[in-house]
Short mmCIF file of C-alpha atoms and ligand atoms in Angstrom, two decimals:
data_model
loop_
_atom_site.label_atom_id
_atom_site.label_comp_id
_atom_site.label_asym_id
_atom_site.label_seq_id
_atom_site.Cartn_x
_atom_site.Cartn_y
_atom_site.Cartn_z
CA MET A 176 136.87 107.43 -30.38
CA ARG A 177 137.90 110.26 -32.64
CA GLU A 178 140.71 108.14 -34.06
CA GLN A 179 138.29 105.31 -34.49
CA LEU A 180 136.01 107.61 -36.49
CA GLU A 181 138.87 108.88 -38.62
CA GLU A 182 139.89 105.29 -39.29
CA ILE A 183 136.34 104.41 -40.40
CA ARG A 184 136.32 107.43 -42.74
CA ARG A 185 139.75 106.66 -44.18
CA ARG A 186 138.92 103.02 -44.87
CA ALA A 187 135.52 103.80 -46.33
CA LEU A 188 136.86 106.51 -48.65
CA ALA A 189 139.63 104.19 -49.80
CA GLU A 190 137.04 101.60 -50.73
CA LEU A 191 134.92 104.23 -52.47
CA GLY A 192 137.61 105.11 -54.97
CA ASP A 193 136.77 106.15 -58.53
CA GLY A 194 136.74 102.62 -59.93
CA ALA A 195 134.54 101.18 -57.16
CA VAL A 196 132.09 98.55 -58.44
CA GLU A 197 128.51 98.29 -57.30
CA ALA A 198 129.19 95.43 -54.87
CA ALA A 199 131.98 97.38 -53.12
CA ILE A 200 129.80 100.46 -52.74
CA GLU A 201 126.94 98.42 -51.31
CA ASN A 202 129.38 96.73 -48.97
CA VAL A 203 130.54 100.07 -47.50
CA ARG A 204 126.98 101.34 -47.24
CA VAL A 205 125.88 98.36 -45.17
CA ARG A 206 129.04 98.08 -43.07
CA VAL A 207 129.40 101.77 -42.22
CA LEU A 208 125.98 103.38 -42.61
CA GLY A 209 123.69 100.38 -42.05
CA ARG A 210 121.32 99.92 -39.15
CA THR A 211 123.89 97.83 -37.30
CA GLY A 212 126.81 99.54 -39.06
CA GLU A 213 129.95 101.07 -37.62
CA LEU A 214 128.60 104.63 -37.29
CA THR A 215 125.43 103.41 -35.58
CA GLU A 216 127.58 101.49 -33.13
CA ILE A 217 129.59 104.65 -32.36
CA MET A 218 126.41 106.67 -31.79
CA ARG A 219 125.26 103.99 -29.37
CA ALA A 220 128.60 104.15 -27.53
CA MET A 221 128.26 107.94 -27.22
CA ARG A 222 126.71 107.41 -23.78
CA THR A 223 130.14 106.57 -22.41
CA VAL A 224 131.69 109.78 -23.76
CA PRO A 225 132.13 112.72 -21.36
CA ASN A 226 129.46 115.40 -21.87
CA ALA A 227 131.94 118.02 -23.03
CA GLU A 228 133.22 115.94 -25.92
CA ARG A 229 129.88 114.68 -27.09
CA PRO A 230 128.76 117.57 -29.40
CA ALA A 231 132.03 117.64 -31.30
CA LEU A 232 132.03 113.87 -31.74
CA GLY A 233 128.37 113.96 -32.80
CA ARG A 234 129.18 116.54 -35.45
CA LEU A 235 132.06 114.45 -36.70
CA VAL A 236 129.80 111.39 -37.02
CA ASN A 237 127.28 113.43 -39.00
CA GLU A 238 130.00 114.92 -41.14
CA ILE A 239 131.43 111.49 -41.98
CA LYS A 240 127.95 110.16 -42.61
CA SER A 241 127.02 112.85 -45.11
CA GLU A 242 130.44 112.73 -46.74
CA LEU A 243 130.11 108.99 -47.30
CA GLU A 244 126.50 109.29 -48.43
CA GLY A 245 127.53 111.98 -50.90
CA ARG A 246 130.35 109.85 -52.19
CA ILE A 247 128.08 106.82 -52.57
CA ALA A 248 125.49 108.88 -54.45
CA THR A 249 128.14 110.24 -56.81
CA LEU A 250 129.54 106.81 -57.51
CA SER A 251 126.06 105.25 -58.02
CA ASP A 252 125.10 108.00 -60.44
CA ALA A 253 128.27 107.47 -62.41
CA LEU A 254 127.64 103.72 -62.53
CA LYS A 255 124.04 104.21 -63.71
CA ARG A 256 125.10 106.64 -66.38
CA ALA A 257 127.81 104.29 -67.57
CA ALA A 258 125.30 101.43 -67.75
CA MET A 259 122.86 103.55 -69.75
CA GLU A 260 125.53 104.77 -72.09
CA HIS A 261 126.60 101.22 -72.65
CA ALA A 262 123.04 100.13 -73.43
CA LEU A 263 122.48 103.04 -75.80
CA GLY A 264 125.81 102.42 -77.45
CA ALA A 265 124.92 98.79 -78.09
CA ALA A 266 121.57 99.73 -79.63
CA GLN A 267 123.04 102.36 -81.87
CA ILE A 268 122.39 101.92 -85.60
CA ASP A 269 125.55 101.60 -87.57
CA VAL A 270 124.57 102.84 -91.02
CA THR A 271 127.82 101.54 -92.47
CA LEU A 272 126.90 97.90 -91.73
CA PRO A 273 125.65 95.85 -94.70
CA GLY A 274 121.82 95.65 -94.81
CA MET A 275 119.80 92.59 -93.87
CA HIS A 276 119.03 90.44 -96.91
CA ILE A 277 115.28 89.91 -97.34
CA PRO A 278 114.81 87.18 -99.94
CA ARG A 279 112.32 87.99 -102.67
CA GLY A 280 110.30 85.23 -104.26
CA TRP A 281 109.69 84.52 -107.92
CA LEU A 282 107.22 82.52 -109.97
CA HIS A 283 107.41 78.76 -110.31
CA PRO A 284 108.35 77.61 -113.85
CA VAL A 285 105.03 75.76 -114.21
CA THR A 286 103.13 78.90 -113.20
CA LEU A 287 105.14 80.87 -115.74
CA SER A 288 104.33 78.34 -118.47
CA ARG A 289 100.64 78.27 -117.56
CA GLU A 290 100.45 82.05 -117.71
CA ARG A 291 102.20 82.13 -121.06
CA MET A 292 99.80 79.49 -122.45
CA LEU A 293 96.73 81.34 -121.23
CA GLU A 294 98.12 84.55 -122.64
CA ILE A 295 98.39 82.98 -126.10
CA PHE A 296 94.81 81.72 -125.95
CA ALA A 297 93.57 85.05 -124.61
CA ALA A 298 95.20 86.75 -127.60
CA MET A 299 93.15 84.44 -129.85
CA GLY A 300 89.96 85.52 -128.09
CA PHE A 301 89.58 82.73 -125.54
CA GLU A 302 88.13 83.54 -122.14
CA VAL A 303 89.70 81.99 -119.02
CA VAL A 304 87.25 80.23 -116.69
CA GLU A 305 88.25 78.22 -113.62
CA THR A 306 86.04 75.35 -112.53
CA GLN A 307 86.07 73.05 -109.52
CA ASP A 308 88.54 70.32 -108.49
CA VAL A 309 85.98 68.39 -106.43
CA GLU A 310 83.45 66.89 -108.80
CA ASP A 311 80.70 64.34 -109.08
CA ASP A 312 80.69 61.39 -111.44
CA PHE A 313 78.35 63.12 -113.88
CA HIS A 314 80.59 66.14 -114.54
CA ASN A 315 83.87 64.23 -114.63
CA PHE A 316 82.65 61.13 -116.51
CA GLY A 317 78.95 60.67 -117.23
CA ALA A 318 78.27 63.84 -119.17
CA LEU A 319 81.56 63.27 -121.03
CA ASN A 320 80.17 60.07 -122.51
CA PHE A 321 82.30 57.66 -120.47
CA PRO A 322 80.56 54.27 -120.53
CA ALA A 323 79.49 53.03 -117.08
CA ASP A 324 82.26 50.40 -117.06
CA HIS A 325 85.07 52.65 -118.28
CA PRO A 326 88.34 51.76 -116.51
CA ALA A 327 89.09 55.42 -115.69
CA ARG A 328 86.27 55.34 -113.16
CA GLU A 329 87.87 52.49 -111.27
CA MET A 330 89.66 52.84 -107.99
CA GLN A 331 93.21 52.71 -109.31
CA ASP A 332 92.77 55.86 -111.40
CA THR A 333 90.39 58.10 -109.52
CA PHE A 334 90.52 59.49 -106.00
CA PHE A 335 86.99 58.99 -104.72
CA LEU A 336 85.64 61.12 -101.90
CA PRO A 337 82.76 60.42 -99.53
CA GLY A 338 79.29 61.31 -100.71
CA GLY A 339 79.72 60.19 -104.34
CA LEU A 340 82.28 62.92 -105.03
CA LEU A 341 85.73 62.60 -106.54
CA LEU A 342 88.79 64.67 -107.43
CA ARG A 343 88.58 65.49 -111.12
CA THR A 344 90.86 63.37 -113.27
CA HIS A 345 91.01 65.98 -116.05
CA THR A 346 89.84 69.53 -116.75
CA SER A 347 87.21 68.26 -119.21
CA ASN A 348 84.64 68.79 -116.43
CA GLY A 349 85.15 72.47 -117.35
CA GLN A 350 83.40 71.85 -120.69
CA ILE A 351 80.34 70.52 -118.88
CA ARG A 352 80.32 73.16 -116.12
CA VAL A 353 80.55 76.05 -118.57
CA MET A 354 78.17 74.69 -121.22
CA GLU A 355 75.54 73.91 -118.57
CA GLN A 356 75.55 77.58 -117.63
CA ARG A 357 75.96 79.30 -120.97
CA ARG A 358 74.95 79.15 -124.62
CA PRO A 359 77.28 79.36 -127.66
CA PRO A 360 79.21 81.04 -129.10
CA LEU A 361 81.87 79.97 -126.61
CA ALA A 362 85.66 80.14 -126.74
CA ILE A 363 86.89 79.08 -123.31
CA VAL A 364 90.09 77.85 -121.66
CA CYS A 365 89.88 76.18 -118.24
CA PRO A 366 93.16 75.82 -116.33
CA GLY A 367 93.16 73.70 -113.19
CA ASN A 368 94.57 70.92 -111.07
CA CYS A 369 93.78 67.28 -111.80
CA TYR A 370 94.31 64.17 -109.71
CA ARG A 371 94.99 60.55 -110.55
CA ARG A 372 96.12 57.61 -108.47
CA ASP A 373 99.61 57.51 -109.95
CA GLU A 374 102.90 57.26 -108.09
CA LEU A 375 105.12 60.31 -108.36
CA SER A 376 107.72 59.40 -110.96
CA VAL A 377 109.85 60.83 -113.77
CA ARG A 378 106.76 61.17 -115.98
CA ALA A 379 103.69 61.04 -113.69
CA SER A 380 102.34 62.71 -110.58
CA PRO A 381 99.16 62.15 -108.52
CA MET A 382 98.48 65.87 -108.87
CA PHE A 383 99.17 67.82 -112.01
CA SER A 384 97.51 70.58 -113.96
CA GLN A 385 95.87 70.84 -117.34
CA ILE A 386 94.44 73.45 -119.61
CA GLU A 387 91.20 72.52 -121.30
CA GLY A 388 90.08 74.52 -124.31
CA PHE A 389 86.88 74.45 -126.31
CA MET A 390 85.06 76.45 -128.91
CA VAL A 391 81.38 75.93 -129.69
CA ASP A 392 79.13 77.67 -132.20
CA ARG A 393 76.34 76.96 -134.68
CA ALA A 394 76.69 73.64 -136.50
CA GLY A 395 78.98 74.08 -139.48
CA ALA A 396 80.60 77.22 -138.10
CA ILE A 397 83.28 75.34 -136.15
CA THR A 398 85.06 72.53 -137.92
CA MET A 399 88.06 70.27 -137.51
CA GLY A 400 89.89 72.90 -139.58
CA HIS A 401 89.42 75.44 -136.78
CA LEU A 402 90.68 72.93 -134.25
CA LYS A 403 93.82 72.38 -136.32
CA GLY A 404 94.28 76.10 -136.84
CA VAL A 405 93.90 77.09 -133.18
CA ILE A 406 96.11 74.28 -131.88
CA SER A 407 98.85 74.78 -134.49
CA GLU A 408 98.84 78.50 -133.84
CA PHE A 409 99.11 77.90 -130.10
CA LEU A 410 101.93 75.36 -130.40
CA ARG A 411 103.96 77.59 -132.73
CA ALA A 412 103.48 80.58 -130.43
CA PHE A 413 104.52 78.56 -127.40
CA PHE A 414 107.34 76.39 -128.77
CA GLY A 415 108.54 78.46 -131.71
CA GLN A 416 107.47 79.03 -135.29
CA GLY A 417 109.74 76.31 -136.65
CA ILE A 418 108.07 73.51 -134.70
CA GLY A 419 106.47 70.60 -136.61
CA VAL A 420 102.84 69.82 -135.69
CA ARG A 421 101.13 66.52 -136.50
CA PHE A 422 97.53 65.39 -135.93
CA ARG A 423 97.10 61.69 -135.38
CA ALA A 424 93.73 59.89 -135.20
CA SER A 425 92.94 58.76 -131.68
CA PHE A 426 90.07 58.02 -129.31
CA PHE A 427 88.40 59.81 -126.41
CA PRO A 428 84.84 59.05 -125.26
CA PHE A 429 83.95 62.75 -125.38
CA THR A 430 85.22 63.62 -128.86
CA GLU A 431 84.46 62.27 -132.33
CA PRO A 432 86.56 62.32 -134.37
CA SER A 433 89.49 62.53 -131.94
CA ALA A 434 93.08 63.45 -132.59
CA GLU A 435 96.25 63.35 -130.58
CA VAL A 436 98.67 66.10 -131.44
CA ASP A 437 102.42 65.65 -131.65
CA ILE A 438 105.15 68.23 -132.03
CA SER A 439 108.50 67.55 -133.62
CA CYS A 440 110.98 66.46 -130.95
CA LEU A 441 112.58 69.56 -129.43
CA LEU A 442 115.79 67.73 -128.71
CA CYS A 443 116.61 66.27 -132.13
CA ALA A 444 114.29 68.49 -134.25
CA GLY A 445 112.68 65.43 -135.77
CA ALA A 446 115.83 63.46 -136.58
CA GLY A 447 115.07 60.79 -133.98
CA CYS A 448 116.69 60.39 -130.56
CA ARG A 449 116.39 58.57 -127.24
CA VAL A 450 113.82 61.05 -125.86
CA CYS A 451 111.38 60.67 -128.79
CA LYS A 452 112.21 56.96 -129.08
CA GLN A 453 113.64 57.56 -132.56
CA SER A 454 110.24 58.70 -133.88
CA GLY A 455 111.14 62.39 -134.16
CA TRP A 456 107.79 63.31 -132.52
CA THR A 457 106.49 63.92 -128.99
CA GLU A 458 102.84 63.72 -128.00
CA ILE A 459 101.61 66.97 -126.57
CA LEU A 460 97.81 67.04 -126.30
CA GLY A 461 94.45 65.39 -126.91
CA SER A 462 91.70 66.94 -128.98
CA GLY A 463 88.63 66.34 -131.13
CA MET A 464 85.18 67.49 -132.14
CA ILE A 465 82.88 67.48 -129.11
CA HIS A 466 80.80 64.27 -129.13
CA PRO A 467 77.04 64.73 -129.79
CA ASN A 468 76.32 62.90 -126.53
CA VAL A 469 78.30 65.52 -124.59
CA LEU A 470 76.32 68.31 -126.24
CA ARG A 471 73.09 66.48 -125.37
CA ALA A 472 74.21 66.06 -121.75
CA VAL A 473 74.40 69.85 -121.33
CA GLY A 474 71.11 70.43 -123.13
CA TYR A 475 72.51 71.49 -126.51
CA ASP A 476 70.96 70.10 -129.69
CA PRO A 477 73.83 68.53 -131.70
CA ALA A 478 71.98 69.45 -134.89
CA GLU A 479 72.18 73.08 -133.85
CA TYR A 480 75.61 73.34 -132.23
CA GLN A 481 79.04 71.95 -132.89
CA GLY A 482 82.48 72.53 -131.45
CA PHE A 483 85.94 71.27 -130.74
CA ALA A 484 87.82 70.63 -127.50
CA PHE A 485 91.38 69.92 -126.46
CA GLY A 486 93.26 69.31 -123.23
CA MET A 487 96.92 69.30 -122.33
CA GLY A 488 99.10 68.76 -119.30
CA VAL A 489 100.76 71.97 -118.15
CA GLU A 490 103.70 70.27 -116.38
CA ARG A 491 104.34 68.01 -119.35
CA THR A 492 104.23 70.90 -121.79
CA SER A 493 106.52 73.02 -119.56
CA LEU A 494 108.91 70.12 -119.20
CA LEU A 495 109.31 69.83 -122.97
CA LYS A 496 109.63 73.56 -123.40
CA LEU A 497 112.22 73.99 -120.62
CA GLY A 498 114.17 70.82 -121.39
CA VAL A 499 113.57 69.39 -117.92
CA ASP A 500 113.91 65.60 -117.85
CA ASP A 501 112.19 64.71 -114.57
CA LEU A 502 108.65 65.78 -113.63
CA ARG A 503 109.45 65.44 -109.92
CA LEU A 504 111.71 68.50 -110.10
CA PHE A 505 108.57 70.62 -110.48
CA PHE A 506 107.16 69.36 -107.18
CA GLU A 507 110.24 69.12 -104.97
CA ASN A 508 110.59 72.89 -104.58
CA ASP A 509 114.36 72.75 -104.42
CA LEU A 510 115.41 76.38 -104.71
CA ARG A 511 118.56 75.41 -106.63
CA PHE A 512 116.30 74.08 -109.38
CA LEU A 513 113.63 76.77 -109.17
CA GLY A 514 116.26 79.52 -109.04
CA GLN A 515 117.22 78.71 -112.62
CA PHE A 516 113.91 80.19 -113.77
CA ARG A 517 114.23 83.32 -111.72
CA SER A 518 115.21 85.65 -114.52
CA ALA A 519 112.34 84.31 -116.67
CA SER A 520 110.01 85.12 -113.78
CA GLU A 521 111.41 88.61 -113.41
CA ALA A 522 111.16 89.23 -117.14
CA ALA A 523 107.49 88.16 -117.05
CA SER A 524 106.51 90.35 -114.11
N1 LIG B 120 90.71 65.03 -121.06
C1 LIG B 120 91.71 64.43 -121.87
C2 LIG B 120 92.85 63.92 -121.00
O1 LIG B 120 92.88 64.20 -119.83
C3 LIG B 120 92.28 65.43 -122.86
C4 LIG B 120 91.27 65.88 -123.90
C5 LIG B 120 90.52 66.99 -123.66
C6 LIG B 120 91.09 65.18 -125.07
C7 LIG B 120 89.61 67.44 -124.60
C8 LIG B 120 90.19 65.60 -126.02
C9 LIG B 120 89.48 66.73 -125.78
O2 LIG B 120 93.71 63.21 -121.46
#
């Protein structure tokens, strides 16, 4: 039995060598020290051993047991420590690694243009007022002197909403909203989104933005001359001092007289090219003296007050300024396109 015990010890210690893996250790623990393990079996067989030999054999069993237990504990500790060191090592911060790139945004070219436009008007003393996108017929059409049967009110142009509401088709509702609330003198610019039932194409979009501007004061104080002065000043500040500006008689229900404003073609500088259809000019905005009916609609007496108004598309104006040839580029949000205006955005911020 003594030899048997020595054999158990020798085998177990061989298996519990320095490189022993967890499974091997567990294997020895169960096989040798377990409840039905080899040492337990020996203890059970002790009955058959002569009395005189029993104490010495018992001691040997205990000695082997604690030796193996000690060895198992040592090995398990080492394994645990190694596992922890491994985990800590993996989580260690390597300060020499390149940092994580966190992309930083920049302003959209249309936003940049809008801000530049508003800045120019602000420098001329205009106040910026935002008005609502969801309107009623009165503020978008009626008060602006649109006849009841005007085609712009029809389904193909206007997005109608339930409850007699609609999405504004222009920022001219801003004139009505502001004048209803306030009395002259007024010098206001209203930026905002507008909506029309147009397909998205090279030159049109169902959603776009405009800047409306108007100036109202005592009759005689604000004339067509002021309109020409403010608009020319704005266009030269925005497009460059050398730009040609032309006022052309036109028609809008809410202005009388009305004028469309052209700038000399930015591409050919007025010589005539494909973009300006050989005319040398590009249309840029609508304007005019506010119609007496519009003043009446907001409770102003046209004999007492007079003013001018203008409105222009922000995308269209940006497009000309930036030399972009397709309006859709402004709405697609392709970073390869938008990224080209990044330095302009950074310079502005
Ligand atoms: N509201 C007109 C448009 O959308 C522009 C305009 C505004 C014209 C003010 C004259 C005066 O085309």
